[in-house]
Short mmCIF file of C-alpha atoms in Angstrom, two decimals:
data_model
loop_
_atom_site.label_atom_id
_atom_site.label_comp_id
_atom_site.label_asym_id
_atom_site.label_seq_id
_atom_site.Cartn_x
_atom_site.Cartn_y
_atom_site.Cartn_z
CA MET A 1 -0.03 -0.10 -0.07
CA GLU A 2 1.39 3.43 -0.76
CA LYS A 3 2.38 5.69 1.92
CA GLU A 4 0.03 8.36 1.02
CA LYS A 5 -2.89 5.89 1.60
CA ILE A 6 -1.39 4.96 5.14
CA ASP A 7 -1.03 8.60 5.91
CA ARG A 8 -4.60 9.30 4.98
CA ILE A 9 -5.79 6.36 7.17
CA ASN A 10 -3.74 7.87 10.04
CA PHE A 11 -5.21 11.22 9.43
CA LEU A 12 -8.91 10.10 9.38
CA ALA A 13 -8.15 8.11 12.62
CA ARG A 14 -6.83 10.89 14.21
CA LYS A 15 -9.72 13.16 13.05
CA ALA A 16 -12.33 10.61 14.17
CA LYS A 17 -10.91 10.98 17.61
CA SER A 18 -10.87 14.66 17.77
CA ASP A 19 -13.91 16.79 18.63
CA GLU A 20 -14.64 17.39 15.08
CA GLY A 21 -15.35 13.81 13.96
CA LEU A 22 -15.70 12.38 10.56
CA THR A 23 -18.36 13.47 7.90
CA HIS A 24 -20.22 10.56 6.28
CA ASP A 25 -18.11 10.58 3.13
CA GLU A 26 -14.84 10.71 5.18
CA ALA A 27 -16.27 7.58 7.30
CA GLU A 28 -16.85 5.81 4.02
CA GLU A 29 -13.57 6.58 2.91
CA GLN A 30 -11.97 5.47 6.09
CA HIS A 31 -13.56 2.07 5.66
CA ALA A 32 -12.62 1.40 2.19
CA LEU A 33 -9.12 2.38 2.98
CA ARG A 34 -8.91 0.16 6.06
CA GLN A 35 -10.32 -2.84 4.09
CA GLU A 36 -8.03 -2.34 1.56
CA TYR A 37 -5.21 -2.24 3.86
CA LEU A 38 -6.52 -5.57 5.41
CA ASP A 39 -6.72 -7.31 2.14
CA GLU A 40 -3.15 -6.31 1.38
CA MET A 41 -2.00 -7.62 4.94
CA ARG A 42 -3.98 -10.89 4.49
CA LEU A 43 -2.46 -11.63 1.00
CA THR A 44 1.12 -11.10 2.45
CA VAL A 45 0.65 -13.30 5.36
CA MET A 46 -0.82 -15.85 3.09
CA ASN A 47 2.35 -15.83 0.70
CA VAL A 48 4.71 -16.09 3.55
CA LEU A 49 2.69 -19.18 4.91
CA ASP A 50 2.58 -20.57 1.35
CA ASN A 51 6.33 -20.67 1.39
CA THR A 52 6.69 -22.02 4.83
CA TYR A 53 8.12 -25.32 5.56
CA ILE A 54 8.19 -27.23 8.94
CA GLN A 55 11.21 -29.32 9.54
CA ASP A 56 10.95 -32.43 11.90
CA GLU A 57 13.73 -33.84 14.11
CA LYS A 58 14.91 -36.23 11.22
CA GLY A 59 15.42 -33.07 8.86
CA ASN A 60 12.53 -33.79 6.69
CA LYS A 61 10.72 -30.75 5.44
CA THR A 62 7.01 -30.50 5.18
CA LYS A 63 5.10 -27.71 3.41
CA LEU A 64 2.45 -26.26 5.62
CA ARG A 65 -1.24 -27.20 4.53
CA LYS A 66 -4.31 -25.34 5.07
CA LYS A 67 -7.01 -26.62 7.44
CA LYS A 68 -10.08 -28.08 6.31
#
């Protein structure tokens, strides 16, 4: 995610906590930006886990599998 979007998320979070609060449009923008951020973070974690192996005591490597 671009630095500008993260800065905007932080600005909106600070504004929401202030006495001024957020307008309806700003609240929608905040929600959309947060959702985009979470989607990117989830994708990053999934990519890391897809490339993770577990090594047992005998030295055998096993790729992680998704739970059913």
